[in-house]
């Protein structure tokens, strides 16, 4: 807890430098602006609101639950042409096709997932699973991800996520596929299933748990309050979850995200995303080495206005963190599970 050391991440086959004493150094660097607390519930100029006009001229329906639509500025398109052949091995290109969608979680802009009801969160989970099934029928990778807060690049104050389906396995997916395959081959058990069992027993990095799920600050965490959401049983894909597991997932997500908001009493920024077994042609292959999981990567370090910067050493050498995962987990674990905005109610 007091002396620097490095920790191994078996999912990525890399290392993180843990330097817990560095969090004590005085900070005179950049201070971030906390998320605004006065977001209007409906704004005709917000393109994600019901009835609002988006950049392409389309008008959103008066939706009352989740709402999915094609991204107006997609990073991937289904009909992109083939790149030219390379004339040298150092200058390679390959086809990249896909579709990008946006999913609104709720019609109200002043809500975020931790302030939504369990039924509303469950509807989001069902919509995720439906999209994963629909797009996964033809695409090998379906990346569901949420960028929450302006600090993480979110340009619209409205509860939403993105879903990108690609004709290729992205870097993180290929890496996790390889490491999990190797672990099953060498140890006879899926890596993250074994890891969840270990963390449930050790408890020192446990944040929240229920009968079907647990959330930990992973032993190899890079970001200050990074967490890993894991099912207790072996499940490969989001769409494979049972009804009861989806209910308990809604509950544990709400509990985690309330703790995040309560940490600095601010709408906590993060990037999160689901990783599961590839789809498309991989649906016909043996993917038992995969274990479904979600990563949460929040940038805040000391307060609502001081973030962790991944620069310098992190970009040129390896990741470095300023408090131990055990310290982060203990702080999150000790926080109340009633949202700070609702304590006076």
Coordinates of C-alpha atoms in Angstrom, one line a residue:
X1 CA 0.0 0.0 0.0
X2 CA 2.9 2.4 0.6
X3 CA 5.7 1.2 -1.8
X4 CA 5.6 1.2 -5.6
X5 CA 5.3 -2.1 -7.4
X6 CA 4.0 -3.4 -10.7
X7 CA 0.9 -5.6 -11.2
X8 CA 0.2 -7.9 -14.1
X9 CA -3.0 -7.8 -16.1
X10 CA -3.7 -11.3 -17.5
X11 CA -6.5 -10.0 -19.8
X12 CA -4.1 -7.7 -21.7
X13 CA -0.8 -9.3 -20.9
X14 CA 0.6 -6.0 -19.7
X15 CA 1.7 -4.4 -16.4
X16 CA 0.6 -1.3 -14.4
X17 CA 2.9 0.6 -12.1
X18 CA 1.2 1.2 -8.7
X19 CA 2.6 4.3 -6.9
X20 CA 0.2 4.9 -4.0
X21 CA 2.4 7.6 -2.3
X22 CA 2.0 9.9 -5.3
X23 CA -1.6 10.8 -4.4
X24 CA -0.2 12.8 -1.5
X25 CA 1.6 15.3 -3.7
X26 CA 0.1 18.8 -3.9
X27 CA -2.0 19.5 -7.1
X28 CA -1.7 22.8 -8.9
X29 CA -2.7 21.6 -12.3
X30 CA -5.9 21.7 -14.3
X31 CA -9.2 21.8 -12.5
X32 CA -12.2 20.3 -14.3
X33 CA -15.7 21.8 -14.4
X34 CA -18.2 19.6 -12.5
X35 CA -21.2 18.4 -14.5
X36 CA -24.0 20.9 -14.5
X37 CA -26.8 20.3 -12.1
X38 CA -29.4 22.3 -13.9
X39 CA -29.9 20.2 -17.1
X40 CA -33.4 20.9 -18.5
X41 CA -35.6 17.8 -18.6
X42 CA -36.5 18.6 -22.2
X43 CA -34.7 20.9 -24.6
X44 CA -35.7 21.3 -28.3
X45 CA -32.1 22.1 -29.2
X46 CA -30.9 18.8 -27.7
X47 CA -30.9 16.3 -30.7
X48 CA -31.5 13.3 -28.3
X49 CA -34.7 14.6 -26.8
X50 CA -38.2 13.3 -27.9
X51 CA -39.6 15.5 -30.7
X52 CA -36.2 17.2 -31.3
X53 CA -34.8 17.6 -34.8
X54 CA -31.4 15.9 -35.4
X55 CA -28.6 17.2 -37.6
X56 CA -29.8 15.2 -40.6
X57 CA -33.2 16.8 -40.4
X58 CA -35.0 13.8 -38.9
X59 CA -37.4 14.4 -36.1
X60 CA -37.3 12.0 -33.1
X61 CA -40.5 10.3 -32.1
X62 CA -42.1 11.2 -28.8
X63 CA -40.5 8.1 -27.2
X64 CA -41.3 7.2 -23.7
X65 CA -38.7 4.5 -23.0
X66 CA -35.6 3.5 -24.8
X67 CA -35.0 4.8 -28.3
X68 CA -32.5 3.5 -30.9
X69 CA -31.6 5.2 -34.1
X70 CA -28.7 5.2 -36.6
X71 CA -25.8 7.5 -35.7
X72 CA -26.0 10.6 -37.9
X73 CA -22.2 10.7 -38.1
X74 CA -21.1 7.0 -38.1
X75 CA -17.5 5.9 -37.8
X76 CA -18.4 2.7 -39.6
X77 CA -20.6 2.3 -42.7
X78 CA -21.8 -1.0 -44.3
X79 CA -20.8 -0.2 -47.8
X80 CA -17.3 1.3 -47.5
X81 CA -15.1 0.4 -50.5
X82 CA -12.1 -1.9 -50.3
X83 CA -8.8 -0.1 -49.7
X84 CA -6.1 -0.2 -52.3
X85 CA -3.6 -3.0 -52.2
X86 CA -0.4 -2.2 -50.3
X87 CA 2.9 -2.1 -52.1
X88 CA 4.9 -2.6 -48.9
X89 CA 4.4 -4.6 -45.7
X90 CA 4.9 -1.5 -43.6
X91 CA 1.9 0.2 -45.3
X92 CA -1.0 -2.2 -44.8
X93 CA -4.7 -1.5 -44.8
X94 CA -7.8 -3.8 -44.6
X95 CA -11.5 -3.4 -45.1
X96 CA -13.6 -1.9 -42.3
X97 CA -17.4 -2.0 -42.5
X98 CA -20.1 -1.8 -40.0
X99 CA -23.0 0.2 -38.5
X100 CA -23.2 2.6 -35.6
X101 CA -26.3 3.2 -33.6
X102 CA -27.3 5.5 -30.7
X103 CA -29.5 4.3 -27.8
X104 CA -31.3 6.8 -25.6
X105 CA -31.9 5.3 -22.2
X106 CA -34.8 7.6 -21.2
X107 CA -36.8 10.5 -22.6
X108 CA -35.6 12.9 -19.8
X109 CA -32.3 14.7 -20.1
X110 CA -31.9 15.4 -16.4
X111 CA -31.7 11.7 -15.5
X112 CA -28.7 9.3 -15.6
X113 CA -28.7 5.5 -15.0
X114 CA -28.2 5.7 -11.2
X115 CA -31.3 8.0 -10.9
X116 CA -33.5 5.7 -13.1
X117 CA -35.8 3.1 -11.7
X118 CA -34.8 -0.6 -11.7
X119 CA -37.6 -1.2 -14.3
X120 CA -36.1 1.5 -16.5
X121 CA -32.6 0.1 -16.2
X122 CA -33.9 -3.4 -17.0
X123 CA -35.4 -2.0 -20.2
X124 CA -32.0 -0.7 -21.2
X125 CA -30.4 -4.1 -20.5
X126 CA -33.1 -5.7 -22.7
X127 CA -32.5 -3.2 -25.5
X128 CA -28.7 -3.9 -25.3
X129 CA -29.3 -7.7 -25.6
X130 CA -31.7 -7.2 -28.5
X131 CA -29.2 -5.0 -30.4
X132 CA -26.4 -7.5 -29.6
X133 CA -28.5 -10.3 -31.1
X134 CA -29.7 -8.3 -34.1
X135 CA -26.3 -6.9 -35.1
X136 CA -24.4 -10.0 -34.0
X137 CA -26.3 -12.1 -36.5
X138 CA -24.0 -10.7 -39.2
X139 CA -21.2 -8.8 -37.5
X140 CA -18.4 -10.5 -35.5
X141 CA -18.1 -7.7 -32.9
X142 CA -20.8 -5.5 -31.3
X143 CA -19.4 -2.9 -29.0
X144 CA -21.9 -1.4 -26.6
X145 CA -20.4 1.6 -24.8
X146 CA -21.4 4.6 -22.8
X147 CA -19.4 7.8 -22.5
X148 CA -20.8 9.7 -19.5
X149 CA -20.0 13.3 -18.9
X150 CA -18.3 16.0 -21.0
X151 CA -15.0 15.0 -19.4
X152 CA -15.3 11.7 -21.3
X153 CA -16.3 13.3 -24.6
X154 CA -20.0 13.2 -24.3
X155 CA -21.5 16.0 -26.3
X156 CA -25.1 15.7 -25.3
X157 CA -26.4 15.9 -21.7
X158 CA -28.9 13.1 -22.2
X159 CA -28.8 9.5 -20.9
X160 CA -27.6 7.5 -23.9
X161 CA -25.0 5.1 -25.2
X162 CA -23.6 4.0 -28.6
X163 CA -23.5 0.6 -30.3
X164 CA -20.9 0.0 -33.0
X165 CA -20.9 -3.3 -35.0
X166 CA -17.8 -4.0 -37.0
X167 CA -16.8 -6.5 -39.7
X168 CA -13.5 -7.1 -37.8
X169 CA -12.5 -7.8 -34.2
X170 CA -11.1 -4.6 -32.7
X171 CA -7.7 -4.6 -30.9
X172 CA -9.1 -5.1 -27.3
X173 CA -11.4 -7.9 -28.5
X174 CA -8.6 -9.8 -30.3
X175 CA -6.4 -9.4 -27.3
X176 CA -9.0 -10.6 -24.8
X177 CA -9.9 -13.5 -27.1
X178 CA -6.4 -14.7 -27.2
X179 CA -5.6 -14.3 -23.5
X180 CA -8.9 -16.0 -22.4
X181 CA -8.3 -18.8 -24.9
X182 CA -4.8 -19.4 -23.5
X183 CA -6.0 -19.4 -19.9
X184 CA -8.7 -22.0 -20.6
X185 CA -6.3 -24.2 -22.5
X186 CA -3.7 -24.0 -19.7
X187 CA -5.9 -24.1 -16.6
X188 CA -9.1 -25.7 -17.7
X189 CA -11.4 -22.9 -16.5
X190 CA -12.4 -19.6 -18.1
X191 CA -10.1 -16.8 -16.8
X192 CA -12.7 -14.4 -15.6
X193 CA -14.9 -17.1 -14.0
X194 CA -11.9 -18.2 -11.9
X195 CA -11.0 -14.5 -11.2
X196 CA -14.6 -13.7 -10.0
X197 CA -14.5 -16.7 -7.6
X198 CA -11.2 -15.6 -6.2
X199 CA -12.3 -12.0 -5.7
X200 CA -15.6 -13.1 -4.1
X201 CA -13.5 -15.1 -1.6
X202 CA -10.8 -12.5 -0.9
X203 CA -13.2 -9.6 -0.7
X204 CA -10.5 -6.9 -0.4
X205 CA -11.3 -5.4 -3.8
X206 CA -15.0 -6.1 -3.8
X207 CA -17.3 -3.1 -4.2
X208 CA -20.8 -4.6 -4.4
X209 CA -22.3 -8.0 -5.0
X210 CA -25.5 -10.0 -5.2
X211 CA -26.5 -13.5 -6.0
X212 CA -25.6 -13.3 -9.7
X213 CA -23.0 -10.5 -10.0
X214 CA -20.1 -8.9 -8.4
X215 CA -18.2 -5.6 -9.0
X216 CA -14.5 -5.3 -8.1
X217 CA -11.8 -2.8 -8.5
X218 CA -9.6 -5.2 -10.5
X219 CA -6.2 -6.2 -9.1
X220 CA -4.6 -4.7 -12.2
X221 CA -6.8 -1.6 -12.4
X222 CA -5.3 1.4 -14.3
X223 CA -7.8 4.2 -13.7
X224 CA -8.2 5.4 -10.1
X225 CA -11.7 4.0 -9.5
X226 CA -11.9 1.5 -12.4
X227 CA -14.3 -1.4 -11.8
X228 CA -15.0 -4.7 -13.5
X229 CA -18.6 -6.1 -13.5
X230 CA -18.7 -9.9 -13.6
X231 CA -21.4 -12.6 -13.6
X232 CA -21.0 -15.5 -11.1
X233 CA -21.9 -18.2 -13.6
X234 CA -20.3 -18.9 -16.9
X235 CA -22.0 -16.9 -19.5
X236 CA -20.5 -15.9 -22.8
X237 CA -22.7 -13.1 -24.2
X238 CA -25.1 -10.4 -22.9
X239 CA -28.0 -11.9 -24.8
X240 CA -27.5 -15.2 -22.9
X241 CA -28.6 -13.8 -19.6
X242 CA -31.7 -15.1 -18.0
X243 CA -34.6 -12.9 -16.8
X244 CA -33.5 -13.1 -13.2
X245 CA -29.9 -12.3 -14.1
X246 CA -31.1 -9.2 -16.0
X247 CA -33.1 -8.1 -13.0
X248 CA -30.1 -8.5 -10.7
X249 CA -27.9 -6.8 -13.2
X250 CA -30.1 -3.8 -13.2
X251 CA -29.9 -3.7 -9.4
X252 CA -26.1 -4.0 -9.2
X253 CA -25.6 -1.4 -11.9
X254 CA -27.7 1.0 -10.0
X255 CA -25.9 0.3 -6.7
X256 CA -22.5 0.8 -8.3
X257 CA -23.4 4.0 -10.1
X258 CA -25.0 5.5 -7.0
X259 CA -21.7 4.8 -5.2
X260 CA -19.8 6.5 -8.1
X261 CA -22.0 9.6 -7.9
X262 CA -21.7 9.7 -4.1
X263 CA -17.9 9.5 -4.1
X264 CA -17.5 13.2 -4.9
X265 CA -21.2 14.1 -4.9
X266 CA -21.2 14.8 -8.7
X267 CA -22.6 13.0 -11.7
X268 CA -19.6 10.7 -12.0
X269 CA -18.0 10.7 -15.5
X270 CA -16.8 7.4 -17.0
X271 CA -16.5 5.3 -20.1
X272 CA -18.0 1.8 -19.8
X273 CA -18.5 -1.0 -22.2
X274 CA -19.5 -4.7 -22.5
X275 CA -17.1 -7.4 -23.7
X276 CA -18.4 -10.8 -24.6
X277 CA -17.8 -13.6 -27.0
X278 CA -17.6 -12.6 -30.7
X279 CA -20.7 -13.1 -32.8
X280 CA -21.3 -13.4 -36.6
X281 CA -19.4 -16.4 -37.9
X282 CA -18.1 -17.0 -34.3
X283 CA -21.6 -18.0 -33.2
X284 CA -20.8 -21.4 -34.8
X285 CA -17.4 -21.7 -33.0
X286 CA -16.5 -22.9 -29.5
X287 CA -16.2 -19.7 -27.4
X288 CA -16.2 -21.3 -24.0
X289 CA -13.0 -19.4 -23.1
X290 CA -15.0 -16.1 -23.0
X291 CA -16.7 -14.7 -19.9
X292 CA -19.1 -11.8 -20.3
X293 CA -17.9 -8.7 -18.4
X294 CA -18.2 -4.9 -18.4
X295 CA -15.4 -2.4 -17.8
X296 CA -15.9 1.0 -16.1
X297 CA -13.2 3.5 -16.6
X298 CA -13.8 6.8 -14.6
X299 CA -11.1 9.5 -14.8
X300 CA -11.6 11.3 -11.5
X301 CA -8.8 10.9 -9.0
X302 CA -8.9 13.3 -6.0
X303 CA -12.2 15.2 -6.3
X304 CA -14.9 16.2 -8.7
X305 CA -12.5 18.7 -10.3
X306 CA -9.1 16.7 -10.3
X307 CA -8.7 13.9 -12.8
X308 CA -6.1 11.4 -13.6
X309 CA -4.1 12.3 -16.7
X310 CA -2.8 9.4 -18.8
X311 CA 0.2 11.2 -20.4
X312 CA 4.0 11.2 -20.4
X313 CA 5.0 8.0 -18.7
X314 CA 1.7 6.3 -19.3
X315 CA 1.8 7.0 -23.1
X316 CA 5.5 6.3 -23.5
X317 CA 6.2 3.5 -21.0
X318 CA 3.3 1.9 -19.2
X319 CA 0.2 2.7 -17.2
X320 CA 0.7 4.1 -13.7
X321 CA -1.9 4.6 -10.9
X322 CA -1.8 6.8 -7.8
X323 CA -3.6 4.7 -5.2
X324 CA -3.9 1.0 -4.8
X325 CA -6.9 -0.9 -6.1
X326 CA -7.6 -2.0 -2.5
X327 CA -7.7 1.6 -1.3
X328 CA -10.1 2.5 -4.1
X329 CA -12.3 -0.5 -3.5
X330 CA -12.6 0.2 0.3
X331 CA -13.5 3.8 -0.4
X332 CA -16.2 2.8 -2.9
X333 CA -17.5 0.0 -0.7
X334 CA -18.0 2.2 2.3
X335 CA -20.1 4.7 0.4
X336 CA -23.9 4.8 1.0
X337 CA -26.3 3.3 -1.6
X338 CA -28.8 6.1 -1.4
X339 CA -28.0 8.7 -4.0
X340 CA -26.9 12.0 -2.6
X341 CA -29.6 13.9 -4.5
X342 CA -32.3 11.7 -2.8
X343 CA -31.0 11.8 0.8
X344 CA -33.3 14.8 1.7
X345 CA -36.4 13.1 0.3

